[in-house]
Short mmCIF file of C-alpha atoms in Angstrom, two decimals:
data_model
loop_
_atom_site.label_atom_id
_atom_site.label_comp_id
_atom_site.label_asym_id
_atom_site.label_seq_id
_atom_site.Cartn_x
_atom_site.Cartn_y
_atom_site.Cartn_z
CA MET A 1 -0.01 0.03 0.02
CA ALA A 2 1.43 3.23 -1.05
CA ARG A 3 0.03 5.14 1.94
CA LEU A 4 1.95 4.76 5.19
CA HIS A 5 0.44 4.57 8.71
CA GLU A 6 1.27 7.44 11.14
CA HIS A 7 3.89 5.34 13.02
CA GLU A 8 5.58 4.27 9.79
CA GLY A 9 5.74 7.94 8.58
CA LYS A 10 7.17 9.14 11.82
CA ALA A 11 9.88 6.34 11.55
CA LEU A 12 10.98 8.02 8.30
CA PHE A 13 10.91 11.49 9.97
CA GLN A 14 13.22 10.01 12.68
CA ILE A 15 15.69 8.92 10.00
CA ALA A 16 15.67 12.55 8.68
CA GLY A 17 16.50 13.80 12.20
CA MET A 18 13.04 15.39 12.76
CA PRO A 19 11.80 15.49 16.32
CA ILE A 20 8.77 13.28 16.94
CA PRO A 21 6.92 12.59 20.33
CA GLN A 22 8.38 9.73 22.34
CA GLY A 23 6.37 6.62 21.74
CA ASP A 24 5.98 3.21 20.06
CA VAL A 25 3.34 1.01 18.43
CA ALA A 26 1.46 -1.69 20.28
CA ARG A 27 -0.56 -4.64 18.95
CA THR A 28 -1.78 -5.79 22.38
CA PRO A 29 -3.07 -3.92 25.47
CA GLU A 30 -0.07 -5.29 27.47
CA GLU A 31 2.33 -3.79 24.98
CA ALA A 32 0.53 -0.48 25.19
CA GLY A 33 0.85 -0.60 29.08
CA LYS A 34 4.63 -1.28 28.82
CA ILE A 35 5.15 1.50 26.37
CA ALA A 36 3.27 3.96 28.63
CA GLU A 37 5.43 2.78 31.62
CA LYS A 38 8.56 3.42 29.65
CA ILE A 39 7.33 6.92 28.68
CA GLY A 40 6.61 7.58 32.36
CA LYS A 41 4.10 10.28 31.90
CA PRO A 42 0.49 10.77 30.63
CA VAL A 43 0.07 9.35 27.12
CA VAL A 44 -2.12 9.71 24.04
CA ILE A 45 -3.27 6.38 22.27
CA LYS A 46 -4.09 6.64 18.63
CA VAL A 47 -5.53 3.93 16.39
CA GLN A 48 -3.36 3.26 13.31
CA ILE A 49 -5.71 3.17 10.42
CA TRP A 50 -6.02 5.20 7.23
CA ALA A 51 -9.39 6.86 8.05
CA GLY A 52 -9.38 10.60 8.34
CA GLY A 53 -10.98 12.15 11.37
CA ARG A 54 -9.82 9.45 13.75
CA GLY A 55 -10.38 11.69 16.77
CA LYS A 56 -14.01 12.40 16.01
CA ALA A 57 -14.57 8.62 15.48
CA GLY A 58 -13.27 7.85 18.96
CA GLY A 59 -9.90 6.58 17.80
CA VAL A 60 -7.73 8.95 19.90
CA LYS A 61 -7.83 8.66 23.67
CA PHE A 62 -5.69 9.73 26.64
CA ALA A 63 -4.39 7.83 29.57
CA ASP A 64 -2.63 9.01 32.75
CA THR A 65 -1.16 5.73 33.99
CA PRO A 66 0.21 2.52 32.32
CA GLN A 67 -2.82 0.63 33.77
CA GLU A 68 -5.16 3.10 32.21
CA ALA A 69 -3.23 2.93 28.88
CA GLU A 70 -3.65 -0.82 28.86
CA LYS A 71 -7.42 -0.49 29.40
CA VAL A 72 -7.75 2.21 26.74
CA ALA A 73 -5.72 0.12 24.21
CA ALA A 74 -7.94 -2.88 24.97
CA SER A 75 -11.02 -0.79 24.02
CA LEU A 76 -9.42 0.58 20.84
CA LEU A 77 -7.83 -2.60 19.52
CA GLY A 78 -10.34 -4.66 17.55
CA MET A 79 -12.76 -1.77 17.01
CA THR A 80 -13.86 -0.84 13.50
CA ILE A 81 -13.71 2.77 12.21
CA GLU A 82 -15.23 3.45 8.82
CA GLY A 83 -15.04 -0.22 8.04
CA LEU A 84 -11.41 -0.53 8.98
CA LEU A 85 -10.31 -2.97 11.75
CA VAL A 86 -7.93 -1.45 14.36
CA GLU A 87 -5.01 -3.87 14.68
CA LYS A 88 -2.43 -1.54 16.17
CA VAL A 89 -2.23 1.67 18.32
CA LEU A 90 0.43 4.25 18.64
CA VAL A 91 1.19 5.12 22.33
CA GLU A 92 2.93 8.50 22.63
CA GLU A 93 3.75 11.08 25.31
CA LYS A 94 0.94 13.46 25.71
CA LEU A 95 2.16 16.92 24.55
CA ALA A 96 1.35 20.21 26.24
CA ILE A 97 0.27 22.05 23.12
CA GLU A 98 0.80 25.75 22.85
CA LYS A 99 0.20 26.16 19.04
CA GLU A 100 -0.34 23.93 16.02
CA TYR A 101 1.23 24.56 12.55
CA TYR A 102 0.91 22.79 9.22
CA ALA A 103 3.56 21.75 6.68
CA GLY A 104 2.92 19.70 3.54
CA ILE A 105 4.37 18.86 0.08
CA ILE A 106 2.36 17.75 -2.95
CA VAL A 107 3.22 17.58 -6.69
CA ASN A 108 1.97 20.66 -8.45
CA ALA A 109 1.04 19.51 -11.85
CA GLN A 110 -0.09 22.94 -13.07
CA ALA A 111 1.47 23.98 -16.37
CA ASP A 112 3.27 26.87 -14.84
CA ALA A 113 4.69 24.77 -12.00
CA ARG A 114 5.28 21.00 -12.78
CA CYS A 115 7.23 20.54 -9.55
CA PRO A 116 6.84 19.78 -5.87
CA VAL A 117 5.20 22.65 -3.87
CA VAL A 118 6.07 23.13 -0.20
CA MET A 119 3.18 24.56 1.82
CA PHE A 120 3.39 26.01 5.33
CA SER A 121 0.79 27.50 7.59
CA THR A 122 0.45 28.62 11.18
CA GLU A 123 -3.08 27.26 11.09
CA GLY A 124 -2.44 23.62 11.86
CA GLY A 125 -4.54 20.80 13.18
CA MET A 126 -7.28 21.33 10.57
CA ASP A 127 -7.84 20.35 6.89
CA ILE A 128 -5.52 22.57 5.02
CA GLU A 129 -8.15 23.10 2.26
CA SER A 130 -10.25 25.11 4.76
CA VAL A 131 -7.35 27.50 5.58
CA PRO A 132 -7.50 30.84 3.70
CA ASP A 133 -4.83 31.37 1.02
CA ASP A 134 -3.25 34.32 2.74
CA LYS A 135 -2.48 32.14 5.81
CA ILE A 136 -0.55 29.61 3.70
CA ALA A 137 3.07 30.22 2.54
CA LEU A 138 3.96 28.38 -0.74
CA MET A 139 7.10 27.60 -2.59
CA ASN A 140 7.34 25.74 -5.94
CA VAL A 141 10.67 23.89 -5.77
CA ASP A 142 12.97 23.75 -8.81
CA VAL A 143 14.08 20.10 -8.29
CA ILE A 144 17.49 20.68 -9.92
CA ARG A 145 18.28 23.56 -7.48
CA GLY A 146 16.58 21.72 -4.61
CA PHE A 147 15.08 22.95 -1.38
CA ARG A 148 17.49 24.61 1.08
CA ILE A 149 17.27 25.36 4.84
CA TYR A 150 16.87 29.11 4.08
CA ASP A 151 13.92 28.36 1.80
CA ALA A 152 12.25 26.74 4.87
CA LEU A 153 13.18 29.73 6.97
CA ASN A 154 11.62 32.10 4.36
CA LEU A 155 8.43 30.08 4.34
CA ALA A 156 8.18 30.23 8.16
CA ASN A 157 9.00 33.90 8.16
CA LYS A 158 6.28 34.69 5.56
CA VAL A 159 3.58 33.62 7.94
CA LYS A 160 5.30 35.25 10.86
CA VAL A 161 6.51 32.27 12.93
CA PRO A 162 7.91 33.76 16.22
CA SER A 163 11.81 33.96 16.17
CA LYS A 164 12.06 31.75 19.31
CA CYS A 165 11.00 28.70 17.40
CA ILE A 166 11.65 29.58 13.77
CA ASN A 167 14.80 27.59 13.59
CA GLN A 168 13.21 24.44 14.85
CA VAL A 169 10.17 24.90 12.58
CA ALA A 170 12.45 25.41 9.50
CA ARG A 171 14.37 22.27 10.39
CA LEU A 172 11.19 20.26 10.38
CA ILE A 173 10.08 21.68 6.99
CA PHE A 174 13.55 20.93 5.60
CA GLY A 175 13.44 17.33 6.93
CA LEU A 176 10.01 16.94 5.46
CA TYR A 177 11.34 17.90 2.00
CA GLU A 178 14.33 15.52 2.43
CA THR A 179 11.92 12.64 3.26
CA PHE A 180 9.60 13.61 0.37
CA LYS A 181 12.64 13.47 -2.05
CA ASN A 182 14.39 10.45 -0.61
CA TYR A 183 11.30 8.14 -0.54
CA GLY A 184 9.75 9.44 -3.79
CA ALA A 185 6.58 10.57 -1.93
CA ARG A 186 3.57 11.82 -3.82
CA LEU A 187 2.17 13.57 -0.71
CA ILE A 188 3.63 14.22 2.72
CA GLU A 189 2.24 16.27 5.60
CA ILE A 190 2.97 17.19 9.19
CA ASN A 191 -0.35 18.09 10.66
CA PRO A 192 -0.26 19.31 13.25
CA MET A 193 3.26 20.40 13.77
CA VAL A 194 3.08 21.01 17.48
CA ILE A 195 4.75 23.84 19.36
CA THR A 196 4.74 22.73 23.00
CA LYS A 197 4.34 25.02 26.15
CA ASP A 198 8.05 24.53 26.84
CA GLY A 199 9.03 25.62 23.39
CA LYS A 200 9.74 22.26 21.58
CA VAL A 201 8.61 21.78 18.04
CA LEU A 202 7.59 18.25 16.99
CA ALA A 203 5.70 16.29 14.26
CA GLY A 204 2.41 15.53 16.07
CA ASP A 205 0.73 13.58 13.27
CA CYS A 206 1.69 12.86 9.68
CA ARG A 207 0.52 11.57 6.37
CA VAL A 208 2.93 9.96 3.96
CA SER A 209 1.98 8.60 0.59
CA ILE A 210 4.71 7.05 -1.54
CA ASP A 211 4.45 7.27 -5.31
CA ASP A 212 3.41 3.89 -6.68
CA SER A 213 6.36 4.03 -9.14
CA ALA A 214 8.82 4.62 -6.31
CA VAL A 215 7.73 1.69 -4.23
CA ILE A 216 10.04 -0.76 -6.04
CA ARG A 217 13.03 1.26 -4.95
CA HIS A 218 12.10 1.00 -1.23
CA PRO A 219 11.61 -2.58 -0.18
CA GLU A 220 12.47 -1.39 3.37
CA LEU A 221 9.05 0.24 3.56
CA GLY A 222 7.38 -3.14 3.37
CA ILE A 223 4.62 -1.96 1.08
CA GLU A 224 2.53 -4.95 -0.07
CA VAL A 225 0.69 -3.49 -2.92
CA ALA A 226 2.03 -0.41 -4.79
CA ARG A 227 -1.34 1.09 -5.50
CA GLU A 228 -2.76 4.39 -4.34
CA ALA A 229 -6.08 3.66 -2.56
CA PRO A 230 -7.88 5.13 0.51
CA THR A 231 -8.18 1.79 2.15
CA PRO A 232 -5.72 -1.08 2.68
CA PRO A 233 -5.64 -3.70 -0.02
CA THR A 234 -8.11 -6.56 0.20
CA GLU A 235 -7.13 -10.21 -0.06
CA LEU A 236 -8.25 -10.09 -3.72
CA ASP A 237 -6.27 -6.83 -4.29
CA LYS A 238 -3.23 -8.61 -2.93
CA LEU A 239 -3.72 -11.65 -5.10
CA ALA A 240 -4.25 -9.55 -8.21
CA TRP A 241 -1.10 -7.46 -7.48
CA TRP A 242 0.85 -10.77 -7.91
CA VAL A 243 -0.06 -10.66 -11.66
CA GLU A 244 1.59 -7.28 -11.95
CA GLU A 245 4.52 -7.90 -9.68
CA LYS A 246 5.67 -11.17 -11.21
CA ASP A 247 5.42 -10.14 -14.83
CA LEU A 248 6.74 -6.73 -15.91
CA ARG A 249 5.54 -7.11 -19.51
CA GLY A 250 2.64 -4.63 -20.00
CA THR A 251 0.68 -3.43 -17.01
CA CYS A 252 -2.17 -4.86 -15.03
CA TYR A 253 -4.15 -2.66 -12.69
CA PHE A 254 -6.85 -4.15 -10.35
CA ALA A 255 -9.13 -2.68 -7.77
CA GLU A 256 -11.88 -4.32 -5.78
CA MET A 257 -14.40 -1.59 -5.87
CA ASN A 258 -17.06 -2.82 -3.32
CA ASN A 259 -14.49 -2.53 -0.61
CA GLU A 260 -14.97 1.24 -0.77
CA ILE A 261 -18.75 1.24 -0.97
CA LYS A 262 -20.55 1.08 2.28
CA ASP A 263 -24.02 1.54 1.11
CA MET A 264 -25.30 -1.89 0.11
CA GLU A 265 -27.85 -0.29 -2.16
CA VAL A 266 -25.27 0.66 -4.66
CA ILE A 267 -22.99 -2.49 -4.37
CA GLY A 268 -21.40 -3.37 -7.72
CA THR A 269 -22.29 -6.61 -9.44
CA ILE A 270 -20.22 -6.50 -12.55
CA GLY A 271 -16.63 -7.50 -12.98
CA TYR A 272 -15.04 -5.09 -15.43
CA HIS A 273 -11.83 -5.61 -17.44
CA GLY A 274 -10.88 -2.82 -19.81
CA ILE A 275 -7.83 -2.23 -21.92
CA GLY A 276 -5.47 0.68 -21.82
CA GLY A 277 -6.09 4.36 -22.30
CA GLY A 278 -9.87 5.00 -21.82
CA ALA A 279 -10.50 1.86 -19.81
CA MET A 280 -12.54 4.10 -17.44
CA LEU A 281 -14.93 4.76 -20.28
CA GLY A 282 -16.37 1.16 -20.09
CA VAL A 283 -17.42 1.77 -16.48
CA ASP A 284 -19.05 5.07 -17.44
CA ARG A 285 -21.02 3.09 -20.04
CA LEU A 286 -22.04 0.43 -17.58
CA ASN A 287 -23.05 3.04 -15.04
CA LYS A 288 -25.23 4.82 -17.57
CA GLN A 289 -27.15 1.51 -17.94
CA GLY A 290 -27.61 1.37 -14.26
CA LEU A 291 -24.99 -1.27 -13.67
CA LYS A 292 -22.29 -0.99 -10.97
CA VAL A 293 -18.90 -2.41 -11.09
CA ALA A 294 -17.59 -4.74 -8.37
CA ASP A 295 -14.08 -5.36 -9.60
CA PHE A 296 -12.11 -3.12 -12.02
CA ALA A 297 -9.15 -4.41 -13.98
CA ASP A 298 -7.19 -2.81 -16.81
CA THR A 299 -4.31 -4.58 -18.67
CA SER A 300 -2.40 -2.29 -21.02
CA GLY A 301 0.91 -1.49 -22.73
CA ASN A 302 0.83 -4.53 -24.91
CA PRO A 303 0.67 -7.29 -22.16
CA PRO A 304 1.26 -10.93 -23.08
CA ALA A 305 -1.89 -12.99 -23.36
CA SER A 306 -0.97 -14.72 -20.03
CA LYS A 307 -1.23 -11.47 -18.22
CA VAL A 308 -4.52 -10.60 -19.66
CA TYR A 309 -5.71 -14.08 -18.87
CA ARG A 310 -4.64 -13.89 -15.21
CA ALA A 311 -6.17 -10.50 -14.79
CA ALA A 312 -9.45 -11.73 -16.25
CA LYS A 313 -9.42 -14.55 -13.62
CA PHE A 314 -9.66 -12.00 -10.94
CA VAL A 315 -12.61 -10.19 -12.39
CA LYS A 316 -14.48 -13.20 -13.65
CA PRO A 317 -17.96 -13.79 -12.29
CA VAL A 318 -17.98 -15.23 -8.83
CA VAL A 319 -21.28 -16.66 -7.72
CA GLU A 320 -19.98 -18.52 -4.69
CA GLY A 321 -17.65 -17.10 -2.16
CA ASP A 322 -17.87 -14.44 0.49
CA ALA A 323 -20.96 -12.32 0.80
CA LYS A 324 -19.33 -9.18 -0.42
CA ARG A 325 -18.54 -10.63 -3.84
CA LEU A 326 -21.60 -12.76 -4.10
CA GLY A 327 -23.21 -10.32 -6.49
CA THR A 328 -20.48 -10.57 -9.12
CA GLU A 329 -22.37 -12.65 -11.68
CA CYS A 330 -21.29 -11.11 -14.84
CA LEU A 331 -18.13 -9.99 -16.62
CA ALA A 332 -17.92 -7.10 -19.05
CA CYS A 333 -14.74 -6.73 -20.92
CA GLU A 334 -13.04 -5.24 -23.86
CA TYR A 335 -10.29 -7.51 -25.02
CA GLU A 336 -7.84 -6.48 -27.50
CA CYS A 337 -5.18 -9.08 -28.28
CA TRP A 338 -2.08 -8.26 -30.16
CA PHE A 339 -0.34 -11.02 -32.15
CA ARG A 340 3.02 -10.34 -33.70
CA GLY A 341 2.32 -6.56 -33.79
CA LYS A 342 -1.11 -6.87 -35.33
CA ARG A 343 -4.42 -6.39 -33.55
CA ALA A 344 -5.85 -9.83 -33.74
CA ILE A 345 -9.05 -10.11 -31.76
CA VAL A 346 -11.36 -7.43 -30.50
CA ILE A 347 -14.21 -8.34 -28.12
CA GLU A 348 -16.23 -5.39 -26.90
CA ALA A 349 -18.55 -5.03 -23.98
CA PRO A 350 -21.24 -6.17 -23.46
CA ILE A 351 -20.20 -9.76 -23.70
CA PRO A 352 -22.81 -12.61 -23.82
CA GLY A 353 -24.58 -12.99 -20.48
CA LEU A 354 -24.88 -9.26 -19.81
CA GLU A 355 -28.29 -8.94 -21.60
CA GLU A 356 -29.72 -11.83 -19.57
CA TYR A 357 -28.28 -10.39 -16.47
CA ARG A 358 -29.83 -7.00 -17.14
CA LYS A 359 -33.15 -8.64 -17.60
CA LYS A 360 -32.83 -10.41 -14.37
CA LEU A 361 -32.15 -7.06 -12.67
CA GLY A 362 -35.02 -5.54 -14.50
CA ILE A 363 -32.88 -2.96 -16.29
CA SER A 364 -33.81 -2.54 -19.86
CA MET B 1 -1.71 21.06 -40.94
CA ALA B 2 -0.21 19.27 -37.98
CA ILE B 3 0.53 21.60 -35.07
CA LEU B 4 3.46 19.82 -33.41
CA LEU B 5 5.00 17.37 -35.94
CA THR B 6 5.12 17.61 -39.70
CA LYS B 7 6.50 15.41 -42.45
CA THR B 8 9.90 17.09 -41.99
CA THR B 9 10.04 16.92 -38.23
CA LYS B 10 13.04 14.83 -36.99
CA VAL B 11 11.64 12.35 -34.46
CA LEU B 12 13.63 10.80 -31.70
CA THR B 13 11.93 7.71 -30.23
CA GLN B 14 12.22 7.15 -26.50
CA GLY B 15 12.72 3.47 -25.81
CA ILE B 16 13.26 2.39 -29.46
CA THR B 17 15.23 -0.64 -28.53
CA GLY B 18 12.34 -1.98 -26.44
CA ARG B 19 9.56 -4.25 -27.53
CA GLU B 20 7.07 -1.40 -27.64
CA GLY B 21 9.39 1.20 -29.02
CA SER B 22 10.56 -0.80 -31.91
CA LEU B 23 6.98 -1.84 -32.84
CA ARG B 24 5.76 1.77 -32.71
CA ALA B 25 8.83 3.01 -34.60
CA LYS B 26 8.14 0.64 -37.46
CA PHE B 27 4.47 1.72 -37.45
CA MET B 28 5.31 5.38 -37.52
CA ARG B 29 7.80 4.98 -40.24
CA SER B 30 5.18 3.19 -42.36
CA LEU B 31 3.07 6.34 -42.09
CA GLY B 32 5.91 8.53 -43.08
CA THR B 33 7.17 9.78 -39.77
CA ASN B 34 10.88 10.91 -40.09
CA ILE B 35 12.45 8.88 -37.27
CA VAL B 36 16.10 9.78 -37.03
CA ALA B 37 17.24 8.22 -33.73
CA GLY B 38 16.10 6.54 -30.60
CA VAL B 39 17.21 6.16 -26.99
CA THR B 40 16.78 3.17 -24.62
CA PRO B 41 13.56 2.59 -22.66
CA GLY B 42 12.37 4.98 -19.95
CA ARG B 43 8.69 5.77 -19.54
CA GLY B 44 6.19 6.76 -22.16
CA GLY B 45 2.62 7.70 -22.90
CA GLU B 46 -0.21 5.63 -24.32
CA GLU B 47 -2.29 5.33 -27.35
CA VAL B 48 -5.15 7.51 -28.32
CA ASP B 49 -7.34 5.58 -30.65
CA GLY B 50 -10.88 5.69 -29.24
CA ILE B 51 -12.03 9.26 -29.85
CA PRO B 52 -10.26 9.70 -33.26
CA ASP B 53 -12.01 6.52 -34.31
CA VAL B 54 -15.35 8.01 -33.34
CA ILE B 55 -14.61 11.23 -35.26
CA THR B 56 -13.39 9.67 -38.55
CA HIS B 57 -16.37 7.29 -38.51
CA ALA B 58 -18.52 10.45 -38.42
CA GLY B 59 -16.77 11.45 -41.64
CA LEU B 60 -14.75 14.24 -40.27
CA GLY B 61 -11.06 14.83 -40.74
CA ILE B 62 -8.40 15.19 -38.03
CA SER B 63 -5.73 17.83 -38.19
CA THR B 64 -3.60 16.70 -35.32
CA VAL B 65 -3.89 13.96 -32.62
CA ILE B 66 -2.09 14.52 -29.39
CA HIS B 67 -1.85 12.49 -26.16
CA VAL B 68 -0.51 14.64 -23.24
CA GLY B 69 0.42 11.62 -21.15
CA THR B 70 -0.92 10.08 -17.95
CA GLU B 71 1.87 10.82 -15.50
CA PRO B 72 1.21 13.18 -12.52
CA VAL B 73 3.43 15.80 -14.25
CA THR B 74 3.21 15.93 -17.97
CA GLY B 75 5.58 17.64 -20.44
CA MET B 76 2.83 19.51 -22.20
CA SER B 77 -0.63 20.34 -20.97
CA PHE B 78 -3.90 21.55 -22.56
CA SER B 79 -2.78 25.13 -21.96
CA ASP B 80 0.36 24.55 -24.11
CA ILE B 81 -1.52 22.78 -26.91
CA LEU B 82 -4.75 24.78 -27.22
CA PRO B 83 -2.89 27.94 -28.34
CA LEU B 84 -1.21 25.90 -31.06
CA PHE B 85 -4.63 24.75 -32.30
CA GLN B 86 -5.88 28.35 -32.03
CA GLU B 87 -3.16 29.34 -34.44
CA ASP B 88 -3.60 26.39 -36.85
CA PRO B 89 -5.53 27.52 -39.80
CA GLU B 90 -6.65 23.97 -40.54
CA THR B 91 -8.17 23.30 -37.09
CA ASP B 92 -11.82 24.33 -36.76
CA ALA B 93 -12.76 22.63 -33.49
CA VAL B 94 -10.94 20.50 -30.79
CA ALA B 95 -12.27 17.26 -29.35
CA ILE B 96 -10.89 16.21 -26.02
CA PHE B 97 -11.05 13.05 -24.04
CA GLY B 98 -10.57 13.98 -20.38
CA GLU B 99 -10.16 11.89 -17.21
CA ILE B 100 -10.30 12.60 -13.52
CA GLY B 101 -7.31 13.96 -11.76
CA GLY B 102 -4.84 16.69 -12.68
CA SER B 103 -5.86 20.22 -13.88
CA HIS B 104 -5.68 19.96 -17.71
CA GLU B 105 -9.50 20.42 -18.10
CA GLU B 106 -9.51 23.36 -15.71
CA GLU B 107 -6.72 24.99 -17.71
CA ALA B 108 -8.69 24.67 -20.88
CA ALA B 109 -11.62 26.33 -19.20
CA ASP B 110 -9.36 29.25 -18.06
CA LEU B 111 -8.03 29.69 -21.63
CA VAL B 112 -11.59 29.76 -23.06
CA GLN B 113 -12.90 32.12 -20.35
CA SER B 114 -9.94 34.53 -20.87
CA GLY B 115 -10.69 34.70 -24.49
CA LYS B 116 -7.27 33.09 -25.55
CA PHE B 117 -8.97 30.13 -27.14
CA THR B 118 -12.08 30.88 -29.25
CA LYS B 119 -12.66 27.73 -31.39
CA PRO B 120 -15.29 25.25 -30.29
CA ILE B 121 -14.22 22.54 -27.72
CA ILE B 122 -16.09 19.42 -27.23
CA ILE B 123 -15.00 17.31 -24.34
CA TYR B 124 -15.91 14.06 -22.58
CA VAL B 125 -14.68 13.53 -18.88
CA SER B 126 -14.41 9.90 -17.85
CA GLY B 127 -14.54 8.54 -14.35
CA ALA B 128 -17.60 10.10 -12.65
CA TRP B 129 -17.82 6.92 -10.53
CA ALA B 130 -14.22 7.05 -9.26
CA SER B 131 -14.01 7.24 -5.50
CA ALA B 132 -11.59 9.85 -4.08
CA GLY B 133 -8.11 8.71 -3.26
CA THR B 134 -8.05 5.69 -5.65
CA ARG B 135 -5.80 5.79 -8.58
CA PHE B 136 -7.35 4.10 -11.71
CA SER B 137 -4.94 2.73 -14.30
CA HIS B 138 -3.04 6.01 -14.93
CA ALA B 139 -0.80 7.65 -12.39
CA SER B 140 -2.64 10.97 -12.95
CA SER B 141 -6.15 9.45 -12.75
CA ILE B 142 -6.81 10.09 -9.08
CA VAL B 143 -9.06 12.52 -7.18
CA GLU B 144 -6.57 13.95 -4.76
CA ARG B 145 -7.22 16.21 -1.77
CA GLY B 146 -10.84 16.64 -3.01
CA LYS B 147 -9.74 17.99 -6.33
CA GLY B 148 -10.01 16.72 -9.87
CA SER B 149 -13.36 14.83 -9.72
CA ALA B 150 -15.29 14.48 -13.00
CA GLN B 151 -18.19 16.40 -11.50
CA ASP B 152 -15.93 19.40 -10.65
CA LYS B 153 -14.37 19.32 -14.06
CA VAL B 154 -17.66 19.16 -15.89
CA THR B 155 -19.05 22.12 -13.76
CA ARG B 156 -15.88 24.15 -14.49
CA LEU B 157 -15.97 23.32 -18.19
CA ARG B 158 -19.60 24.23 -18.56
CA GLU B 159 -19.10 27.48 -16.69
CA ALA B 160 -16.57 28.39 -19.34
CA GLY B 161 -19.05 27.58 -21.99
CA ILE B 162 -17.36 24.55 -23.29
CA ILE B 163 -19.48 21.70 -24.75
CA VAL B 164 -19.38 18.68 -22.41
CA ALA B 165 -20.54 15.43 -23.92
CA ASP B 166 -22.46 12.94 -21.73
CA ARG B 167 -21.29 9.93 -23.79
CA PRO B 168 -18.12 9.56 -25.74
CA ASN B 169 -20.04 9.12 -29.00
CA GLU B 170 -21.74 12.40 -28.37
CA ILE B 171 -18.41 14.11 -29.26
CA ALA B 172 -19.02 13.06 -32.87
CA GLU B 173 -22.70 14.04 -32.72
CA ARG B 174 -21.85 17.50 -31.42
CA LEU B 175 -19.14 17.90 -34.10
CA LEU B 176 -21.74 17.02 -36.77
CA GLU B 177 -24.08 19.67 -35.35
CA LEU B 178 -21.15 22.16 -35.77
CA LYS B 179 -20.77 20.91 -39.30
CA GLN B 180 -24.44 21.51 -39.98
CA GLN B 181 -24.12 24.98 -38.59
CA GLY B 182 -21.32 25.64 -41.14
CA LYS B 183 -18.74 25.87 -38.43
CA LEU B 184 -16.58 23.12 -39.74
CA ARG B 185 -14.88 22.96 -43.15
CA VAL B 186 -15.45 19.57 -44.83
CA LYS B 187 -13.53 18.52 -47.84
#
């Protein structure tokens, strides 16, 4: 998965010499208690899942003693937030927060930029999109020139960071850029960057997404499936990734779509396998006919027939199996097979079976 | 007239020694492209064959076909290409196949609204069903940070007065309407 958990992102920050709160990750209540004991002061316990708004969903709690930490961890571990099972929690020292800042880097694809853009704001702790433009300092980075420590200082200075902490703030922004660059991130954020009552500056929370294409260069990150997605890969996603990982000829993209859909009313029932540029069009067409897609696959870049075949196996109709995929009764596909440089066979959606299936659903 | 490459343009093929590169180079040469050299494989774009097919089937001619690429950062964007079409005397209208993610479509809307592009544009934006945060096939096809959804793009394009097709085939239908209105030259 291209997105890292908070504790994984913070581990990268630590490598870059950026200050993070003292803490560790726990998979059992006992481990959480031990970590709290080692910290020796009140702690915050945070579920390690990808859902935004963990706090509001009850996934961030405080504990004053190791015993309490154990109890809190027991209540958090195993709970489900936005359909995601909590399997680990991060136990960290509770910070005495004076102020919260924001720092983030994304790829700016605009024609006049085409480069990473470093963003910094003194309005941290909230969604950066809700912060007014005049409260955000921006710098488009020329990647050949690079991002220097004084660039970080300039950004902090632009939004009037007090002089007593500006050096520490700049060091964190600079470390963030180094991490962004070294790991080939697509998006990286410290939110909030915490200024404590005793004047320390730390990365309170983070979001790190590694570019799918950079994942292969960083086996140390332990990313199972190099695919940008808002939720962890499903078992089917992992199996389908094998098709891509084991054979570099052409590309195979697969996504189990129902995993993201919570409303059972709109659950997909069609397995869709498109080919190359414009594969998304087929789903548009199916949707127009009132049909939703359960599994999306796209093989492209002149893949060998074996790759197309394997991908098709993962989107093929599944009538038996777990409840979530029970509805996948039909496969729509657009196959284009190339043989010795010539387009040999073209089968376009809808394939036989779709008409009968539509009748069954009462869609004309 | 072609706006980027002509019969005399010297073409260097990226990845000519690769399976794809050598195949495409042969194909391009068969159509008269002046390929002078090649470099070893890196990364490349993809084909554009769907929409041009639709247009030629409708009996309309194409001046230039361009694929801007599907990486998060592309070498050329709509705002680089549209001014070239504006200048090209043989281009009467521009048909675009858009996808979620990135800001190409928004740039086109800006150009039209600022009066820098005045020829008709007909566009189809794919991926209205795509959930935010999931990348579909192309590295650029992702609704990121709440931006780049098909709905947002369609709204922005319509605001600028650009014709947005509801179905890919509607691109050809709308072009034929323009033809009937005498806005397209047909040989």
